Coordinates of C-alpha atoms and ligand atoms in Angstrom, one line a residue:
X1 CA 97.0 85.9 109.9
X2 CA 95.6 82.4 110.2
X3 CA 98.6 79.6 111.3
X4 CA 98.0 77.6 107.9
X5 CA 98.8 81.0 105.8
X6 CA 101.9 81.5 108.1
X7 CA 103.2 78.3 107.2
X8 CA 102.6 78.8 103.8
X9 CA 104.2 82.0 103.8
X10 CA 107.4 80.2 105.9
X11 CA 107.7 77.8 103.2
X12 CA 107.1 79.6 99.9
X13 CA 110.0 81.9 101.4
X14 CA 112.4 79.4 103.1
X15 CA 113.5 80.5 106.0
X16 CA 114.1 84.2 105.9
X17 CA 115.5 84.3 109.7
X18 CA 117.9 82.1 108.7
X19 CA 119.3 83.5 105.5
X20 CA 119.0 87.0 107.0
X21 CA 121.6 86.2 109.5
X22 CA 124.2 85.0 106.3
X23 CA 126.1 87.5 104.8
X24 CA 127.9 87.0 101.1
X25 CA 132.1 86.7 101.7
X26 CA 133.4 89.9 100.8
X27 CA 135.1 88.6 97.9
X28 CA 131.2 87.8 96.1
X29 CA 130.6 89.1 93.1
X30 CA 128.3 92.6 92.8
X31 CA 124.8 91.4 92.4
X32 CA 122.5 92.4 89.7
X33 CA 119.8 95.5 90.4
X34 CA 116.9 94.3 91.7
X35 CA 114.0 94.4 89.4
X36 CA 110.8 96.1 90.1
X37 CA 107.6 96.7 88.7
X38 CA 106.0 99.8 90.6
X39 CA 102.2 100.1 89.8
X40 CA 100.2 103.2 89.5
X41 CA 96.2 103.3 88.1
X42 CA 94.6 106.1 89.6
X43 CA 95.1 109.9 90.4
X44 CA 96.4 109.5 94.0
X45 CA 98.8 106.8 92.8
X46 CA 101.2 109.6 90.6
X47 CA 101.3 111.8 93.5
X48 CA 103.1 108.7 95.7
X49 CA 105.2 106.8 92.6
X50 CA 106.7 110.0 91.8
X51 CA 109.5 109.9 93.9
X52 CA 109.4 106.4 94.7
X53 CA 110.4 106.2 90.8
X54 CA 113.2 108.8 91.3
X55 CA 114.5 107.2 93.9
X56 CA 115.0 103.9 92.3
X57 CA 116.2 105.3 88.9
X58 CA 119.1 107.5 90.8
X59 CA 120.4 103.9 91.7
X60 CA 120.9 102.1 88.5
X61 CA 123.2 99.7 90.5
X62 CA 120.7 98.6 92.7
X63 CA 117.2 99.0 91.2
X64 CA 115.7 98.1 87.5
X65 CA 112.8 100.1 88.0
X66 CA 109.5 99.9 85.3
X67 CA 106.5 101.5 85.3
X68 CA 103.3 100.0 85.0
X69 CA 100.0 102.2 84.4
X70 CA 97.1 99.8 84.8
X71 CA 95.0 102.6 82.8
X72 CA 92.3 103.1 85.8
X73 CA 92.5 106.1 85.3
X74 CA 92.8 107.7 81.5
X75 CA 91.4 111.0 81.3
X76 CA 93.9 114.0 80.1
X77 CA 93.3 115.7 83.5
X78 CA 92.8 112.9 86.0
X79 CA 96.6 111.0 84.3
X80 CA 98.8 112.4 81.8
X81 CA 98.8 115.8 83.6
X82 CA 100.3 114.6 86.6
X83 CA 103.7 112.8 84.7
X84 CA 104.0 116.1 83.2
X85 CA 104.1 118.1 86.0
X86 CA 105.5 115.5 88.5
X87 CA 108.4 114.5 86.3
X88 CA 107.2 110.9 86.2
X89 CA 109.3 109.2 83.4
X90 CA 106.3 107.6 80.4
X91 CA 105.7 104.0 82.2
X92 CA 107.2 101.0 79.9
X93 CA 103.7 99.3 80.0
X94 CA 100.3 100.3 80.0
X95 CA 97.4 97.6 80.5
X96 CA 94.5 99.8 79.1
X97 CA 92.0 98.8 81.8
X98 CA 89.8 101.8 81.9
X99 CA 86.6 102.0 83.6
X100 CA 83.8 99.5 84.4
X101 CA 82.7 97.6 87.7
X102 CA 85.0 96.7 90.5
X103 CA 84.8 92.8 89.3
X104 CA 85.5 93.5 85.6
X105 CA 88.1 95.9 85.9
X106 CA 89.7 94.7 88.5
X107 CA 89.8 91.3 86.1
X108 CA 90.9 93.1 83.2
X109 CA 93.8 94.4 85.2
X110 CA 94.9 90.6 86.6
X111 CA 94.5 89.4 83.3
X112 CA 96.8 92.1 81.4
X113 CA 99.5 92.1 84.4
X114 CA 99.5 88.1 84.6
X115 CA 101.0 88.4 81.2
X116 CA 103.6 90.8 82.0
X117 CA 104.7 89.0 85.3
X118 CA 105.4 86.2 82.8
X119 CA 107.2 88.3 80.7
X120 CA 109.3 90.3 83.0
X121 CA 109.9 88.2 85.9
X122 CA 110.4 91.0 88.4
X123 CA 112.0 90.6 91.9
X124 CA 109.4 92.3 93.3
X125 CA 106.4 93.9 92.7
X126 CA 105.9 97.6 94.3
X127 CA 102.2 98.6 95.1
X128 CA 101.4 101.8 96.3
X129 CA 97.8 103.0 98.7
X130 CA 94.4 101.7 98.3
X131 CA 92.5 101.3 94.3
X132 CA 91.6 98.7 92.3
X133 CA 94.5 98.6 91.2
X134 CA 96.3 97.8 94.0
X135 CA 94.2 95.1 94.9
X136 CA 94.7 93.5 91.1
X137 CA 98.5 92.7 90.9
X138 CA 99.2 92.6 94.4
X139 CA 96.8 89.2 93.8
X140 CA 98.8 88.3 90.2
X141 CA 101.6 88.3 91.9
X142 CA 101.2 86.7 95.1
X143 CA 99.9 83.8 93.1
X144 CA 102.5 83.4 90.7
X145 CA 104.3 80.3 90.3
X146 CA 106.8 80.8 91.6
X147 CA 105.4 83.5 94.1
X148 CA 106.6 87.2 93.1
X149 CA 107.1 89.5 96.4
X150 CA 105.0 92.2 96.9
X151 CA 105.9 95.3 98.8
X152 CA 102.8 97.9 99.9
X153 CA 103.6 101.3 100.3
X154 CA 101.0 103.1 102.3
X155 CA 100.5 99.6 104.2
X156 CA 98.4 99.5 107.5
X157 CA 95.4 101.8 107.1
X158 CA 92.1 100.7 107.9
X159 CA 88.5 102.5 108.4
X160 CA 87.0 99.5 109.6
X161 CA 84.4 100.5 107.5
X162 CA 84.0 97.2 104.6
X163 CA 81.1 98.8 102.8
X164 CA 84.0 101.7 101.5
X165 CA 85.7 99.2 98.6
X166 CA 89.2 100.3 99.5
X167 CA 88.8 98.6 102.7
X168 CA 88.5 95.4 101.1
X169 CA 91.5 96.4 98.8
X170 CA 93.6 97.5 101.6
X171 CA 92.9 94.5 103.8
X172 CA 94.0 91.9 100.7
X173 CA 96.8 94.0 99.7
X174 CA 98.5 93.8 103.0
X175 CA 97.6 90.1 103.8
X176 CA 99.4 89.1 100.7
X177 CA 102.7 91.5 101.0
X178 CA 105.6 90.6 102.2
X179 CA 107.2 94.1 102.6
X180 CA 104.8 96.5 104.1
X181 CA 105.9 100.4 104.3
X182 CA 103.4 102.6 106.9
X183 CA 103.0 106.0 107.6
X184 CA 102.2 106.4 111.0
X185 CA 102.2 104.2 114.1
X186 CA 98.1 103.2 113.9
X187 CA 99.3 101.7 110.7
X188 CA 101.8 99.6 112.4
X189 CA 99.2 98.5 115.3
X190 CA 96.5 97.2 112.9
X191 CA 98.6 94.9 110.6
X192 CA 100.2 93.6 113.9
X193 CA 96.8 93.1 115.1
X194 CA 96.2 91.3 112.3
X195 CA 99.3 88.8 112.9
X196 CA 101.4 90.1 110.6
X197 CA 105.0 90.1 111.4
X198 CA 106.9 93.2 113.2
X199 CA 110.2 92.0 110.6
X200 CA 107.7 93.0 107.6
X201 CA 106.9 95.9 108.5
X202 CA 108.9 99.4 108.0
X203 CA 107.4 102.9 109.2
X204 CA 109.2 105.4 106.9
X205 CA 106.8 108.0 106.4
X206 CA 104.4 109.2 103.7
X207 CA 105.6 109.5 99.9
X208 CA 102.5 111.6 99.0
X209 CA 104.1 114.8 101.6
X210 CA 107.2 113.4 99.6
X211 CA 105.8 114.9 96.6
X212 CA 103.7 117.8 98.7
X213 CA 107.2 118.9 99.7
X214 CA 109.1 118.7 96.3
X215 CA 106.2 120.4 94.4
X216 CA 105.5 123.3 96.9
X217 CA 107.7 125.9 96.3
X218 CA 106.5 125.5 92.2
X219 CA 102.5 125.9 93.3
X220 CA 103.2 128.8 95.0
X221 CA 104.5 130.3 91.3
X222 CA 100.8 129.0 90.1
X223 CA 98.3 131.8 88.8
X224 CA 95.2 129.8 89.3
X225 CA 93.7 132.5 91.2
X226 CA 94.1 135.0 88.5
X227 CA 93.3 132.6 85.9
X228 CA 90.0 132.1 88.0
X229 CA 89.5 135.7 88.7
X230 CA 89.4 134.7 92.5
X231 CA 90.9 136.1 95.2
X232 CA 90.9 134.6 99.4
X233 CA 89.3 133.3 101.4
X234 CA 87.3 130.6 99.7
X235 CA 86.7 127.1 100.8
X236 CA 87.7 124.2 98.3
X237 CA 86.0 121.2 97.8
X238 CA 86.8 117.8 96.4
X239 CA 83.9 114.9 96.7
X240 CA 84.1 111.2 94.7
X241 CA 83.5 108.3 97.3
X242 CA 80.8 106.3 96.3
X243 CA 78.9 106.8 99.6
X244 CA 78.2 110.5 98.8
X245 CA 77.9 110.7 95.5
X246 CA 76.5 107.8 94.5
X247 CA 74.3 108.1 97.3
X248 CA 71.4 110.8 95.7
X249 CA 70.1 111.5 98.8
X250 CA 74.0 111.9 100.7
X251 CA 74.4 113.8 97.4
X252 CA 71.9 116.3 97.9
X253 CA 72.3 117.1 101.5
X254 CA 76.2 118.2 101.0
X255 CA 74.8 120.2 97.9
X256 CA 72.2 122.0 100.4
X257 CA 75.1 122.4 102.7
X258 CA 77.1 123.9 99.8
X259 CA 74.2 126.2 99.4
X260 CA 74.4 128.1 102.8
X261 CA 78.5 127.7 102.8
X262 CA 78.3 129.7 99.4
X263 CA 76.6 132.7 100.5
X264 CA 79.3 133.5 103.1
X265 CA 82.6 132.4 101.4
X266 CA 82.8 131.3 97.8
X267 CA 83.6 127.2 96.7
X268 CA 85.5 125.8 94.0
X269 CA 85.1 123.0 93.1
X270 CA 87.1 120.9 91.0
X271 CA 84.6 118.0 90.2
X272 CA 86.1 114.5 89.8
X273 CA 84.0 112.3 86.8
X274 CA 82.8 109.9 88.6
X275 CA 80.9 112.6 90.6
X276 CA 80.1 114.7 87.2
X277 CA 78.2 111.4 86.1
X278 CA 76.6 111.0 89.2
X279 CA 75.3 114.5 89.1
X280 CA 74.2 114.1 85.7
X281 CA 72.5 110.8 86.2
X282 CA 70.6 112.1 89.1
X283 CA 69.9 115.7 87.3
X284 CA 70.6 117.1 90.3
X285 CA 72.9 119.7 89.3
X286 CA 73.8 122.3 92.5
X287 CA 73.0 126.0 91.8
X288 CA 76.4 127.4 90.5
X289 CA 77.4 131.0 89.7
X290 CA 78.1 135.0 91.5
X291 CA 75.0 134.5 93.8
X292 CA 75.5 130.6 94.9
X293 CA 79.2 130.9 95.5
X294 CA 79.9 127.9 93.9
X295 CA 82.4 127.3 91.5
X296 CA 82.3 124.3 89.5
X297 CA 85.7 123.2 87.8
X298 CA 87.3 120.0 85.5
X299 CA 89.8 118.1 87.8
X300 CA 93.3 120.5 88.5
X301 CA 96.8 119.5 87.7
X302 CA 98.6 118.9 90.6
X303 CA 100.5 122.5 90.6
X304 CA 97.3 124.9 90.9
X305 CA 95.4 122.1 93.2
X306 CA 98.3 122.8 95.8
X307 CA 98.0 126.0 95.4
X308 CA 94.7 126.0 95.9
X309 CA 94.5 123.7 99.1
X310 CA 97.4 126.2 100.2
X311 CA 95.8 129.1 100.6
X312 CA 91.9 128.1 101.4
X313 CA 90.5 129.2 104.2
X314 CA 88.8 125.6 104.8
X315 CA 88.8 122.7 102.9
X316 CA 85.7 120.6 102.5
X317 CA 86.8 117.1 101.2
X318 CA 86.2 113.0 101.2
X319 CA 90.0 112.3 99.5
X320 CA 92.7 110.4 101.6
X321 CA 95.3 112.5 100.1
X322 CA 93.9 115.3 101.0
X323 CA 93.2 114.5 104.4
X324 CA 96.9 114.4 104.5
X325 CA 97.6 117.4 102.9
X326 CA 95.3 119.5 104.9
X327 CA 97.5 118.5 108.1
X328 CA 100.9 119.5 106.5
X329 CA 100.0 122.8 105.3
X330 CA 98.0 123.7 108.2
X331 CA 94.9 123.8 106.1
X332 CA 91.4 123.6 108.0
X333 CA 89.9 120.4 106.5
X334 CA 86.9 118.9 107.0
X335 CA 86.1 115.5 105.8
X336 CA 82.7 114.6 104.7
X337 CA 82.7 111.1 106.0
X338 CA 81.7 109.1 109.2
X339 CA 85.4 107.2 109.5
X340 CA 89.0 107.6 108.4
X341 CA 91.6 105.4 107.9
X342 CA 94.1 108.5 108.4
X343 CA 93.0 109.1 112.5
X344 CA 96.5 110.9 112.7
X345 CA 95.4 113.6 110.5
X346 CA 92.7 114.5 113.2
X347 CA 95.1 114.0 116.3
X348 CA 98.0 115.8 115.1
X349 CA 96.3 117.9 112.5
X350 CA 94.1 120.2 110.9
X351 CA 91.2 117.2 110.1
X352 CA 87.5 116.9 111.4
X353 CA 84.8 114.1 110.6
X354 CA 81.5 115.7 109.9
X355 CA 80.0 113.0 107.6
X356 CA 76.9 114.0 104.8
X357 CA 74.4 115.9 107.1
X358 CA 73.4 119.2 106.0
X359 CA 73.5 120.8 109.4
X360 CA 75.9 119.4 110.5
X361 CA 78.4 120.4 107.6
X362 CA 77.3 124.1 107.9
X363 CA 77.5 124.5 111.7
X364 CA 81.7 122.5 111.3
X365 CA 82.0 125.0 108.3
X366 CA 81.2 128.3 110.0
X367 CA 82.8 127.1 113.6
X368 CA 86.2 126.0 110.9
X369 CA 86.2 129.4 109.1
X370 CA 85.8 131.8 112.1
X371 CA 89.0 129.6 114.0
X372 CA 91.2 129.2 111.4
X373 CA 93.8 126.8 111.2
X374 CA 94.3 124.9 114.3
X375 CA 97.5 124.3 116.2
X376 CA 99.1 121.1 114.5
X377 CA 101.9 118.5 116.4
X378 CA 104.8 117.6 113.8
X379 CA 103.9 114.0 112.5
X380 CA 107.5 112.0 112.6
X381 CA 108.9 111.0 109.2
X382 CA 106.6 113.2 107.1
X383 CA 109.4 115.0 105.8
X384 CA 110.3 114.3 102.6
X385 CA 112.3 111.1 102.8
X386 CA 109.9 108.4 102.7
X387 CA 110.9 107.4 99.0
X388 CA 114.1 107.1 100.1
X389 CA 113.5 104.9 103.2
X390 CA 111.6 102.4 101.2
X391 CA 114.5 102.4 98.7
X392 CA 117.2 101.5 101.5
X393 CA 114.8 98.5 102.8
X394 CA 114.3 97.1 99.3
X395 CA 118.2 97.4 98.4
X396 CA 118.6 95.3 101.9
X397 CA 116.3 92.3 100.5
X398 CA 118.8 92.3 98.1
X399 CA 121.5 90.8 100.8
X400 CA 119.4 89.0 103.1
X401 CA 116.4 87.3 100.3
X402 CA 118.7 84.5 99.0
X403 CA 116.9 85.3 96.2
X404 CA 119.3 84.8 93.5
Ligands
UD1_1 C1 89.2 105.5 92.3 C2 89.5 104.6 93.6 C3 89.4 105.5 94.8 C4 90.3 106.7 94.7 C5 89.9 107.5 93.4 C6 90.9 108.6 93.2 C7 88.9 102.3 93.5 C8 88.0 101.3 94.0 N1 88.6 103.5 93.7 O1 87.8 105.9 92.5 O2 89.9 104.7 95.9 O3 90.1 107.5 95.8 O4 90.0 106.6 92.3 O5 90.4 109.6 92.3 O6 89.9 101.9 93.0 N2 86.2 108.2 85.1 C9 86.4 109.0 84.0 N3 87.7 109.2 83.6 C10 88.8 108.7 84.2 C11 88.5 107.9 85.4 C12 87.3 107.6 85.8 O7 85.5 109.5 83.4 O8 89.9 108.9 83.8 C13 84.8 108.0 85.6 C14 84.2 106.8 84.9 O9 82.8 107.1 84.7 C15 84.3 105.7 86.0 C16 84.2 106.5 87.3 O10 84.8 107.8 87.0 O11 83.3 104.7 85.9 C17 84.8 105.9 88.5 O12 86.2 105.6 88.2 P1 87.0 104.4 89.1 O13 88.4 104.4 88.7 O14 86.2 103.1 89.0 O15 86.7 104.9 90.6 P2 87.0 106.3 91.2 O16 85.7 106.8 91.7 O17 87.7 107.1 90.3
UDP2 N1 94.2 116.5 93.4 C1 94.6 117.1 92.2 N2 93.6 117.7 91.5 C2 92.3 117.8 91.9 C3 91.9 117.1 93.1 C4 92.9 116.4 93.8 O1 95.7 117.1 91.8 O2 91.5 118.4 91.2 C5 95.3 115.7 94.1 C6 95.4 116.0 95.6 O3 96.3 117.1 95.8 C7 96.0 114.7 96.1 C8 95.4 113.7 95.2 O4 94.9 114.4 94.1 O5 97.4 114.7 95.9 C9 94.2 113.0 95.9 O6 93.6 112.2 95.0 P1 92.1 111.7 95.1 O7 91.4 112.7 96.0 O8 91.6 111.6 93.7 O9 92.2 110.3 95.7 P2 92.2 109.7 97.2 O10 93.4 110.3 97.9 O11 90.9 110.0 97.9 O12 92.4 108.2 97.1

């Protein structure tokens, strides 16, 4: 962090060394919840406001918790199917954003949530991993008049890669909060690296294996299998990052990978829509069917993708959740890109890089499915808790802001 932006920072928040030091006289009267506006656009954002949501509304007395849905995401399967089966309460305000270029709808989204922020004057606004929508009112709010705190949840991760457009939103997003929540110590050394203060930033574990851990126990009761008249092993594959498959040629060589993997050990495939579009646009559908061994499915719930992931013999997979996933249930997982912005999911769990290359894919494959899942070390603080670990920070800021 430049010095100029530190100073702004120091004087836009008075000084919060200071007033953290002050405690009200025990006599002050109970202060009003804090107000939040927790943001979630796209399909990996349910899985982690989920119990971040729960957590706030158990504490009426501390939190006023609202849901925004920036409407990123809209489809049946890719949205509304997760607050069903995740128990997330109907959000108070949707901005309809829907789909277009990363300028327009990230604009869209600033321009629908500037108007809220004016309405609802929140305390602070609660933005969880790495999508547009992240990036959008993490910006709004930041440059509110006055400024409105931001806390990031899922803070710290980087790929170093820029060309990967969550980079970009991940970088913003934690230059302009003020609270930053991180899930693993890499986390913590890149936004110090970046000169962001140690006071700002809380480890406190990962509120997507929040979620893994609450919903486990009910995907095991799933009958996807039987409803897909499939029985183990089987490898399961997710794909949507714009470098493979908007990439026809990256496309094509996991498809020929796909191919060989097949033959030995069928693969479903639960095909996201930006990936069905690229497919279509290319006309380069992969062979599906008995004889190919691929499987080609809409996008799962959240309760039979679990169940799925569970009991795979290997995983193929770009996702970030995944990644995750993968290393807490012990799952073999190999990620078809060149970086990750997870690195302890291939230190202390099941994850390998292989990148696009068709060889390269098939050799990991085989080499994955004849090992079986590898030994994995415990990652601290993935354990369920991390909702409730953010929570207890933000009801602190609520003593030592000053804000009201
Ligand atoms: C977004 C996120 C990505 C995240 C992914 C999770 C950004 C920059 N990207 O990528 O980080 O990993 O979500 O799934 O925020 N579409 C539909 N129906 C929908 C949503 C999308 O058909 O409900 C199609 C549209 O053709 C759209 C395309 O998918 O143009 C891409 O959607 P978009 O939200 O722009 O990016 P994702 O690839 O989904
Ligand atoms: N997921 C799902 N159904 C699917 C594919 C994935 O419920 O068909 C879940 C998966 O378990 C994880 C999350 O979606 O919790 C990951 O989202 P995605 O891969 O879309 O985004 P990323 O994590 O890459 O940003």
């Amino acid at each position: 962090m430049s010095s100029s932006s530190s100073a702004r920072r120091a004087g836009r928040r008075g000084s919060a060394n200071v007033r953290a030091t002050r405690r009200p006289p025990a006599s002050a009267p109970p202060r009003r919840p804090l107000r939040l506006l927790l943001i979630a656009g796209a399909r990996p954002n349910f899985m982690k406001v989920a119990p971040l949501l729960r957590e706030f509304r158990s504490r009426p007395a501390l939190f006023d918790a609202r849901l925004v849905h920036t409407g990123q995401h809209y489809d049946e399967l890719m949205s509304d199917v997760f607050f069903d089966e995740l128990e997330i309460p109907k959000p108070e305000i949707h901005l309809g954003a829907g789909s277009a270029s990363h300028a327009v709808q990230t604009a869209r989204i600033m321009e629908a949530f500037e108007k809220v922020l004016l309405e609802e004057r929140p305390d602070w606004v609660v933005v969880v991993g790495d999508v547009n929508s992240t990036l959008a009112c993490s910006v709004v709010a930041s440059k509110m008049s006055p400024p409105v705190r931001v806390a990031h949840v899922e803070a710290g991760l980087r790929s170093r890669d820029r060309t990967m457009p969550e980079e970009i939103n991940r970088i913003v997003t934690d230059a302009l909060s003020d609270l930053l929540f991180t899930t693993s110590p890499d986390a913590d050394r890149n936004l110090r690296s970046e000169g962001v203060p140690a006071r700002r930033i809380h480890r406190v574990g990962n509120v997507m294996i929040d979620t893994l851990r609450r919903f486990v126990e009910r995907s095991d009761r799933s009958d996807i299998l039987a409803r897909l008249g499939v029985a183990p092993p089987y490898a399961l594959l997710t794909l949507h990052r714009p470098s493979n498959v908007d990439d026809r040629q990256a496309l094509g060589r996991i498809f020929a990978a796909l191919a060989a993997i097949g033959k030995e050990t069928p693969v479903l495939f639960p095909a996201h829509p930006r990936t069905v579009k690229m497919v279509r646009e290319f006309g380069l559908a992969p062979a599906e069917g008995a004889r190919s061994g691929l499987r080609v499915l809409e996008p799962l719930g959240y309760i039979d993708f679990l169940h799925l992931e569970k009991r795979a013999a290997l995983v193929l997979s770009d996702s970030g959740g995944v990644q995750e996933e993968t290393t807490i249930l012990g799952v073999p997982c190999l990620t078809l890109r060149d970086n990750t912005e997870r690195p302890i999911t291939l230190t202390h769990g099941t994850n390998r890089l292989v990148g696009s290359d068709t060889k390269a894919i098939v050799r990991e494959a085989r080499r994955m499915l004849a090992a079986g899942a590898r030994r994995r070390r415990p990652i601290p603080l993935w354990d369920g808790k991390a909702a409730a670990r953010i929570a207890a920070v933000l009801a602190d800021q609520r003593t030592t802001s000053g804000a009201f």
